[in-house]
């Protein structure tokens, strides 16, 4: 079943075309990587999907319904969880409070439910939060401030926050940026694990090794266009990809 | 018709006084990207300093202005030391641009402005201090159907001089070059060897000199000086700055004039007690509909 | 369990102080002026608490809070003098009218960020102040409004100092309890997320615009209630009570106590009301004391006297349950 369907997505910034007529599908349960050189439009594509940036043309469907033009929070509530390339945790809140925001947003806890003794919502939020924290192994530090966390752990905190949303699609924007080899290795295992647990994952990544090792399908963008879409081995052999991207970085 | 012409002249003269304050205010905002809430009090202190000089020595206006300039520079440096420097503990980019820094300097300048205002009130009382008649600058001059005063001309002249002088300093001196560099990119300026801290002190000195001169001129123009005189003009200067596009000094001056004229013309339709509404209304409308100022996208820094 | 017990002890201690110790001491001194100071301190505790929700928790710097306080005071005064309504009606109606104005103000200004929002609230506060000052037909302008009838509730005469104080204290304590629930529950977490990074909160499914407007409305409501209390206790209101200086005074209370901390806001209010009173024998240093205390606290205790972290820790012990893994089960959720 197709979960996410991007059709002819286009985004112009003035004269620049950041994303040019890109179409791609993500089926439920899939793990898809989006790669491409700097400025290829990967993050813009993610921002289009999550509603941060409006489309200039084309359409995006999620779970059968159009989501382009919807507000960011409404898209999130439909089940699109994301992390950010430049970490955006809530620094002056504890880890528990950080992660709880994901659950609160999805359950829409309003002022009245916090005045009534609405233990049902509260229990649900607490359980989701604790489960997500345990999933990334941060439950023991739940009451420290996020600002005091190391860089590597902040990445997991962001992922936990997205997991607390119980999303249908998890979008990870360059999760391995700034991590060393062994940390990247652990992260790859973690993402593979998530996927094995049934999570649909869309991943933007610079680190080719990571993408090639965990993704079953890879979409390649260059200068805003999609130039390849297929299994990692097929993409690796694609002359167009080699020319625009891999030819430069393959030696790594 | 004559009535409107007269109101126009009054509006331009009021607008010119707003412009005087707005220049220094915008300079400091343009460089640091923080609001200096104490600018209104610098203006008040300038007025009181001028009054003290006049009542003790009765020198010519030019000498008063020079004395006030010195006081203004002193106050500006002190202000920077007390309210801004302590919060610039780290000069990395995150800290220079951080919200925490902006908000704590906002609060600290607010706190200092309260202290300064209340101290003046304790020292001089809350009543108007009247300026000696000889020192006032409001001799009427008839220009056809319109009457203006010599103060209008002096304020116009000083404002023009300030604008031109400031542009000269910014474009053709070493200090001006570093001010522009810091305004564009504090960290970049630091890396190429600009002494950022010193430049910021200079900015405060220059901006506060302009603010203090504005205070003494307006005080002598209306003939009344009081501890609370800086608040409303300070807000008006802020309005002019926002309307002018935040960091454009010429834009702020034009908008200050526009604001003055609109306020003055509004008295033709409603009682003058409501004229402050015009400024606040302009501010809200600008913020909501023209967040980049009424001249649109052009965002010239300083 | 002992944590909960201690937290409950502190809450009982606070209530005992407000409802037993303070009235006993005030009765012993017997000066009606002291009763007024105590009422004022409680009213400002509520004002600081209401601003805490918007400025401390949701991170929207508010420079016009006194205007909502004024709207509530004028609404109560007009309802009491023109329509002859008693406290039971004026309190909620004053709150509702202030909340309505707050929401109307919030609708267009919510898109503004940081300092621009702050200045917009300053401008709107000044506009409301000008209306109080110059709309003479309704507000009587600078002359203010006198409430002759005194405080009445369900036929009881509450105009003597002790009953008045008790009414004020009860209203303030109930309101602060509601604010405590809002700011320390999960709802408070959503508001904190706005403060930290509203775009990011948006991507978590938090309806940021609606949340901001709600917070503004709730805060306006309690400011309005505080205004009604002031109108009924003082018996006379005039525009200077609701000027920019008052907004700054409330802001200073919140900052001194610690942004994001409700107990801090209450403590800040007590300090900034009682300290100038204590200094009164030495001259009128009320306003300058506000400036000095504000400046010193920003410089030396930037997190406030009771910082957000310790305030949350303390408040959540009382709420218990969900915040602690070991409390899972029967005590999950807040009570």
mmCIF file with all atom_site columns, N, CA and C in Angstrom, chain B residues 8-39:
data_model
loop_
_atom_site.group_PDB
_atom_site.id
_atom_site.type_symbol
_atom_site.label_atom_id
_atom_site.label_alt_id
_atom_site.label_comp_id
_atom_site.label_asym_id
_atom_site.label_entity_id
_atom_site.label_seq_id
_atom_site.pdbx_PDB_ins_code
_atom_site.Cartn_x
_atom_site.Cartn_y
_atom_site.Cartn_z
_atom_site.occupancy
_atom_site.B_iso_or_equiv
_atom_site.pdbx_formal_charge
_atom_site.auth_seq_id
_atom_site.auth_comp_id
_atom_site.auth_asym_id
_atom_site.auth_atom_id
_atom_site.pdbx_PDB_model_num
ATOM 1  N N  . UNK B 1 8  ? 0.325  71.279 8.950  1.00 0.00 ? 8  UNK B N  1
ATOM 2  C CA . UNK B 1 8  ? 1.408  70.577 8.261  1.00 0.00 ? 8  UNK B CA 1
ATOM 3  C C  . UNK B 1 8  ? 2.754  71.040 8.805  1.00 0.00 ? 8  UNK B C  1
ATOM 4  N N  . UNK B 1 9  ? 2.875  72.357 8.978  1.00 0.00 ? 9  UNK B N  1
ATOM 5  C CA . UNK B 1 9  ? 4.138  72.892 9.489  1.00 0.00 ? 9  UNK B CA 1
ATOM 6  C C  . UNK B 1 9  ? 4.391  72.372 10.902 1.00 0.00 ? 9  UNK B C  1
ATOM 7  N N  . UNK B 1 10 ? 3.341  72.383 11.726 1.00 0.00 ? 10 UNK B N  1
ATOM 8  C CA . UNK B 1 10 ? 3.501  71.876 13.099 1.00 0.00 ? 10 UNK B CA 1
ATOM 9  C C  . UNK B 1 10 ? 3.884  70.403 13.060 1.00 0.00 ? 10 UNK B C  1
ATOM 10 N N  . UNK B 1 11 ? 3.197  69.660 12.184 1.00 0.00 ? 11 UNK B N  1
ATOM 11 C CA . UNK B 1 11 ? 3.470  68.228 12.071 1.00 0.00 ? 11 UNK B CA 1
ATOM 12 C C  . UNK B 1 11 ? 4.909  67.971 11.674 1.00 0.00 ? 11 UNK B C  1
ATOM 13 N N  . UNK B 1 12 ? 5.393  68.748 10.702 1.00 0.00 ? 12 UNK B N  1
ATOM 14 C CA . UNK B 1 12 ? 6.785  68.555 10.272 1.00 0.00 ? 12 UNK B CA 1
ATOM 15 C C  . UNK B 1 12 ? 7.728  68.856 11.420 1.00 0.00 ? 12 UNK B C  1
ATOM 16 N N  . UNK B 1 13 ? 7.400  69.877 12.204 1.00 0.00 ? 13 UNK B N  1
ATOM 17 C CA . UNK B 1 13 ? 8.317  70.229 13.278 1.00 0.00 ? 13 UNK B CA 1
ATOM 18 C C  . UNK B 1 13 ? 8.279  69.170 14.382 1.00 0.00 ? 13 UNK B C  1
ATOM 19 N N  . UNK B 1 14 ? 7.072  68.653 14.675 1.00 0.00 ? 14 UNK B N  1
ATOM 20 C CA . UNK B 1 14 ? 6.988  67.555 15.658 1.00 0.00 ? 14 UNK B CA 1
ATOM 21 C C  . UNK B 1 14 ? 7.722  66.329 15.126 1.00 0.00 ? 14 UNK B C  1
ATOM 22 N N  . UNK B 1 15 ? 7.475  66.025 13.855 1.00 0.00 ? 15 UNK B N  1
ATOM 23 C CA . UNK B 1 15 ? 8.116  64.874 13.224 1.00 0.00 ? 15 UNK B CA 1
ATOM 24 C C  . UNK B 1 15 ? 9.627  64.982 13.273 1.00 0.00 ? 15 UNK B C  1
ATOM 25 N N  . UNK B 1 16 ? 10.110 66.217 13.105 1.00 0.00 ? 16 UNK B N  1
ATOM 26 C CA . UNK B 1 16 ? 11.552 66.421 13.150 1.00 0.00 ? 16 UNK B CA 1
ATOM 27 C C  . UNK B 1 16 ? 12.104 66.064 14.529 1.00 0.00 ? 16 UNK B C  1
ATOM 28 N N  . UNK B 1 17 ? 11.331 66.393 15.595 1.00 0.00 ? 17 UNK B N  1
ATOM 29 C CA . UNK B 1 17 ? 11.821 66.031 16.931 1.00 0.00 ? 17 UNK B CA 1
ATOM 30 C C  . UNK B 1 17 ? 11.828 64.512 17.099 1.00 0.00 ? 17 UNK B C  1
ATOM 31 N N  . UNK B 1 18 ? 10.832 63.832 16.529 1.00 0.00 ? 18 UNK B N  1
ATOM 32 C CA . UNK B 1 18 ? 10.855 62.360 16.597 1.00 0.00 ? 18 UNK B CA 1
ATOM 33 C C  . UNK B 1 18 ? 12.065 61.821 15.844 1.00 0.00 ? 18 UNK B C  1
ATOM 34 N N  . UNK B 1 19 ? 12.336 62.455 14.699 1.00 0.00 ? 19 UNK B N  1
ATOM 35 C CA . UNK B 1 19 ? 13.451 61.991 13.876 1.00 0.00 ? 19 UNK B CA 1
ATOM 36 C C  . UNK B 1 19 ? 14.760 62.102 14.637 1.00 0.00 ? 19 UNK B C  1
ATOM 37 N N  . UNK B 1 20 ? 14.899 63.211 15.381 1.00 0.00 ? 20 UNK B N  1
ATOM 38 C CA . UNK B 1 20 ? 16.132 63.402 16.154 1.00 0.00 ? 20 UNK B CA 1
ATOM 39 C C  . UNK B 1 20 ? 16.385 62.211 17.076 1.00 0.00 ? 20 UNK B C  1
ATOM 40 N N  . UNK B 1 21 ? 15.333 61.765 17.745 1.00 0.00 ? 21 UNK B N  1
ATOM 41 C CA . UNK B 1 21 ? 15.503 60.646 18.681 1.00 0.00 ? 21 UNK B CA 1
ATOM 42 C C  . UNK B 1 21 ? 15.692 59.347 17.914 1.00 0.00 ? 21 UNK B C  1
ATOM 43 N N  . UNK B 1 22 ? 14.932 59.219 16.817 1.00 0.00 ? 22 UNK B N  1
ATOM 44 C CA . UNK B 1 22 ? 14.943 57.955 16.086 1.00 0.00 ? 22 UNK B CA 1
ATOM 45 C C  . UNK B 1 22 ? 16.317 57.650 15.497 1.00 0.00 ? 22 UNK B C  1
ATOM 46 N N  . UNK B 1 23 ? 17.086 58.689 15.150 1.00 0.00 ? 23 UNK B N  1
ATOM 47 C CA . UNK B 1 23 ? 18.381 58.437 14.511 1.00 0.00 ? 23 UNK B CA 1
ATOM 48 C C  . UNK B 1 23 ? 19.287 57.622 15.437 1.00 0.00 ? 23 UNK B C  1
ATOM 49 N N  . UNK B 1 24 ? 19.427 58.087 16.686 1.00 0.00 ? 24 UNK B N  1
ATOM 50 C CA . UNK B 1 24 ? 20.300 57.378 17.613 1.00 0.00 ? 24 UNK B CA 1
ATOM 51 C C  . UNK B 1 24 ? 19.772 55.992 17.944 1.00 0.00 ? 24 UNK B C  1
ATOM 52 N N  . UNK B 1 25 ? 18.473 55.926 18.099 1.00 0.00 ? 25 UNK B N  1
ATOM 53 C CA . UNK B 1 25 ? 17.822 54.667 18.446 1.00 0.00 ? 25 UNK B CA 1
ATOM 54 C C  . UNK B 1 25 ? 18.062 53.621 17.358 1.00 0.00 ? 25 UNK B C  1
ATOM 55 N N  . UNK B 1 26 ? 17.864 54.049 16.106 1.00 0.00 ? 26 UNK B N  1
ATOM 56 C CA . UNK B 1 26 ? 18.025 53.141 14.979 1.00 0.00 ? 26 UNK B CA 1
ATOM 57 C C  . UNK B 1 26 ? 19.477 52.729 14.807 1.00 0.00 ? 26 UNK B C  1
ATOM 58 N N  . UNK B 1 27 ? 20.386 53.669 15.077 1.00 0.00 ? 27 UNK B N  1
ATOM 59 C CA . UNK B 1 27 ? 21.810 53.338 14.959 1.00 0.00 ? 27 UNK B CA 1
ATOM 60 C C  . UNK B 1 27 ? 22.150 52.178 15.896 1.00 0.00 ? 27 UNK B C  1
ATOM 61 N N  . UNK B 1 28 ? 21.699 52.292 17.149 1.00 0.00 ? 28 UNK B N  1
ATOM 62 C CA . UNK B 1 28 ? 22.031 51.252 18.121 1.00 0.00 ? 28 UNK B CA 1
ATOM 63 C C  . UNK B 1 28 ? 21.335 49.938 17.760 1.00 0.00 ? 28 UNK B C  1
ATOM 64 N N  . UNK B 1 29 ? 20.069 50.029 17.343 1.00 0.00 ? 29 UNK B N  1
ATOM 65 C CA . UNK B 1 29 ? 19.375 48.790 16.957 1.00 0.00 ? 29 UNK B CA 1
ATOM 66 C C  . UNK B 1 29 ? 20.043 48.153 15.756 1.00 0.00 ? 29 UNK B C  1
ATOM 67 N N  . UNK B 1 30 ? 20.420 48.981 14.786 1.00 0.00 ? 30 UNK B N  1
ATOM 68 C CA . UNK B 1 30 ? 21.002 48.459 13.555 1.00 0.00 ? 30 UNK B CA 1
ATOM 69 C C  . UNK B 1 30 ? 22.292 47.700 13.814 1.00 0.00 ? 30 UNK B C  1
ATOM 70 N N  . UNK B 1 31 ? 23.060 48.154 14.795 1.00 0.00 ? 31 UNK B N  1
ATOM 71 C CA . UNK B 1 31 ? 24.344 47.524 15.040 1.00 0.00 ? 31 UNK B CA 1
ATOM 72 C C  . UNK B 1 31 ? 24.195 46.283 15.906 1.00 0.00 ? 31 UNK B C  1
ATOM 73 N N  . UNK B 1 32 ? 23.390 46.390 16.960 1.00 0.00 ? 32 UNK B N  1
ATOM 74 C CA . UNK B 1 32 ? 23.346 45.308 17.935 1.00 0.00 ? 32 UNK B CA 1
ATOM 75 C C  . UNK B 1 32 ? 22.139 44.420 17.771 1.00 0.00 ? 32 UNK B C  1
ATOM 76 N N  . UNK B 1 33 ? 21.133 44.912 17.038 1.00 0.00 ? 33 UNK B N  1
ATOM 77 C CA . UNK B 1 33 ? 19.897 44.168 16.895 1.00 0.00 ? 33 UNK B CA 1
ATOM 78 C C  . UNK B 1 33 ? 19.213 43.981 18.246 1.00 0.00 ? 33 UNK B C  1
ATOM 79 N N  . UNK B 1 34 ? 19.459 44.898 19.169 1.00 0.00 ? 34 UNK B N  1
ATOM 80 C CA . UNK B 1 34 ? 18.735 44.872 20.440 1.00 0.00 ? 34 UNK B CA 1
ATOM 81 C C  . UNK B 1 34 ? 18.085 46.226 20.643 1.00 0.00 ? 34 UNK B C  1
ATOM 82 N N  . UNK B 1 35 ? 16.949 46.205 21.324 1.00 0.00 ? 35 UNK B N  1
ATOM 83 C CA . UNK B 1 35 ? 16.254 47.453 21.610 1.00 0.00 ? 35 UNK B CA 1
ATOM 84 C C  . UNK B 1 35 ? 16.836 48.065 22.869 1.00 0.00 ? 35 UNK B C  1
ATOM 85 N N  . UNK B 1 36 ? 17.195 49.328 22.766 1.00 0.00 ? 36 UNK B N  1
ATOM 86 C CA . UNK B 1 36 ? 17.718 50.034 23.916 1.00 0.00 ? 36 UNK B CA 1
ATOM 87 C C  . UNK B 1 36 ? 16.577 50.809 24.555 1.00 0.00 ? 36 UNK B C  1
ATOM 88 N N  . UNK B 1 37 ? 15.983 50.218 25.560 1.00 0.00 ? 37 UNK B N  1
ATOM 89 C CA . UNK B 1 37 ? 14.821 50.848 26.183 1.00 0.00 ? 37 UNK B CA 1
ATOM 90 C C  . UNK B 1 37 ? 15.195 52.123 26.918 1.00 0.00 ? 37 UNK B C  1
ATOM 91 N N  . UNK B 1 38 ? 16.477 52.289 27.212 1.00 0.00 ? 38 UNK B N  1
ATOM 92 C CA . UNK B 1 38 ? 16.885 53.448 27.991 1.00 0.00 ? 38 UNK B CA 1
ATOM 93 C C  . UNK B 1 38 ? 17.161 54.660 27.107 1.00 0.00 ? 38 UNK B C  1
ATOM 94 N N  . UNK B 1 39 ? 16.927 54.536 25.803 1.00 0.00 ? 39 UNK B N  1
ATOM 95 C CA . UNK B 1 39 ? 17.232 55.671 24.928 1.00 0.00 ? 39 UNK B CA 1
ATOM 96 C C  . UNK B 1 39 ? 16.398 56.895 25.312 1.00 0.00 ? 39 UNK B C  1
#
